[in-house]
XYZ file of C-alpha atoms in Angstrom:
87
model
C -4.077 9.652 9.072
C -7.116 8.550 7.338
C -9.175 11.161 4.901
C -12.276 10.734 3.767
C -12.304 10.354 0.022
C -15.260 11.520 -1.938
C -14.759 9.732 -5.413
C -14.769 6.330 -3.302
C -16.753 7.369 -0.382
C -14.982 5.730 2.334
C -11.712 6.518 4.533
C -8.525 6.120 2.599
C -5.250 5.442 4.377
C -1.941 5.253 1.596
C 1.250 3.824 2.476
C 4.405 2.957 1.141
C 6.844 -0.136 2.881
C 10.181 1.273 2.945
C 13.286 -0.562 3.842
C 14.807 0.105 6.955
C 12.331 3.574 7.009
C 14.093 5.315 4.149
C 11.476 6.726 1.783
C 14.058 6.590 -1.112
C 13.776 2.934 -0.843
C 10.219 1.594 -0.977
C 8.158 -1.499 -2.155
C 5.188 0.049 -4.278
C 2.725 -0.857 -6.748
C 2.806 -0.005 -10.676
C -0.007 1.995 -10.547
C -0.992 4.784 -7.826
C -3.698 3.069 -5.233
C -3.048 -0.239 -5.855
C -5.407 -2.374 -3.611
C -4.148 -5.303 -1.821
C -2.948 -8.576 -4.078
C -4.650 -6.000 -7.696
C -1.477 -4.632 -8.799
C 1.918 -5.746 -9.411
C 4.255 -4.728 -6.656
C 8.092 -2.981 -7.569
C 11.204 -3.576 -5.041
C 12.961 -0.828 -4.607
C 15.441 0.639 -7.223
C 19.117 -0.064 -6.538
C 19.474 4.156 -7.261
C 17.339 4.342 -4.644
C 14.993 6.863 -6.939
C 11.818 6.044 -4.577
C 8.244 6.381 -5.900
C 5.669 8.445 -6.304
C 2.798 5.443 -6.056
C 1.196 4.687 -2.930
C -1.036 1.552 -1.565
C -4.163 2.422 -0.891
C -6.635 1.165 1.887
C -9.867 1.671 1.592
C -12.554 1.616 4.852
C -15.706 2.849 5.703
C -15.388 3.015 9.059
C -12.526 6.033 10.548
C -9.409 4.186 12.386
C -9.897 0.743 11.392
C -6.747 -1.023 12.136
C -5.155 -3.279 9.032
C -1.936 -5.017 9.689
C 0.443 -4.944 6.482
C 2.211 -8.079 5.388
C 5.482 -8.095 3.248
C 6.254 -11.504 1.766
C 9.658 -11.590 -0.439
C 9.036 -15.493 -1.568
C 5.568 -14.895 -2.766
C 5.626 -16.271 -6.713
C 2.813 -13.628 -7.754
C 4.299 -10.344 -6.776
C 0.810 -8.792 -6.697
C 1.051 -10.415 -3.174
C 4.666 -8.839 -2.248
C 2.618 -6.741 -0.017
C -0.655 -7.350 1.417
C -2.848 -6.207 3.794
C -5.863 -7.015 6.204
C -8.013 -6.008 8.301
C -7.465 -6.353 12.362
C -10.639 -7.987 14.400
């Protein structure tokens, strides 16, 4: 669910993208929010140690839909994983 976030005013919705739906094993960025394409994104760990950094999407509208994209032959991993908006 989406919470409204006072510091940014505006819904924030944070996700991970975990492979195969195990939370020990999740792309993230290398700092905690990280906006789409800002920061660097991490594969997951071969010890499978997970992490404690989320993505972060910010809205200002409640239950906007945004459709995340995970690209593994992107050269600039800031664009691992993205994310837009749905019309």
């Amino acid at each position: 669910d989406k919470v409204w976030n006072k510091q940014v005013n505006a819904y924030e919705q944070r996700f991970q993208v975990a492979v195969k739906e195990d939370p020990r094993f999740v792309f993230s960025p290398e700092f905690p929010f990280g906006l789409s394409g800002e920061a660097i994104v991490f594969r997951p760990s071969a010890n499978g140690a997970g992490s404690v950094h989320y993505f972060s999407v910010l809205s200002r509208t409640p239950r906007r839909t945004f459709q995340v994209t995970l690209d593994l032959n992107v050269e600039d991993r800031r664009n691992t994983v993205t994310w837009a908006y749905v019309p």
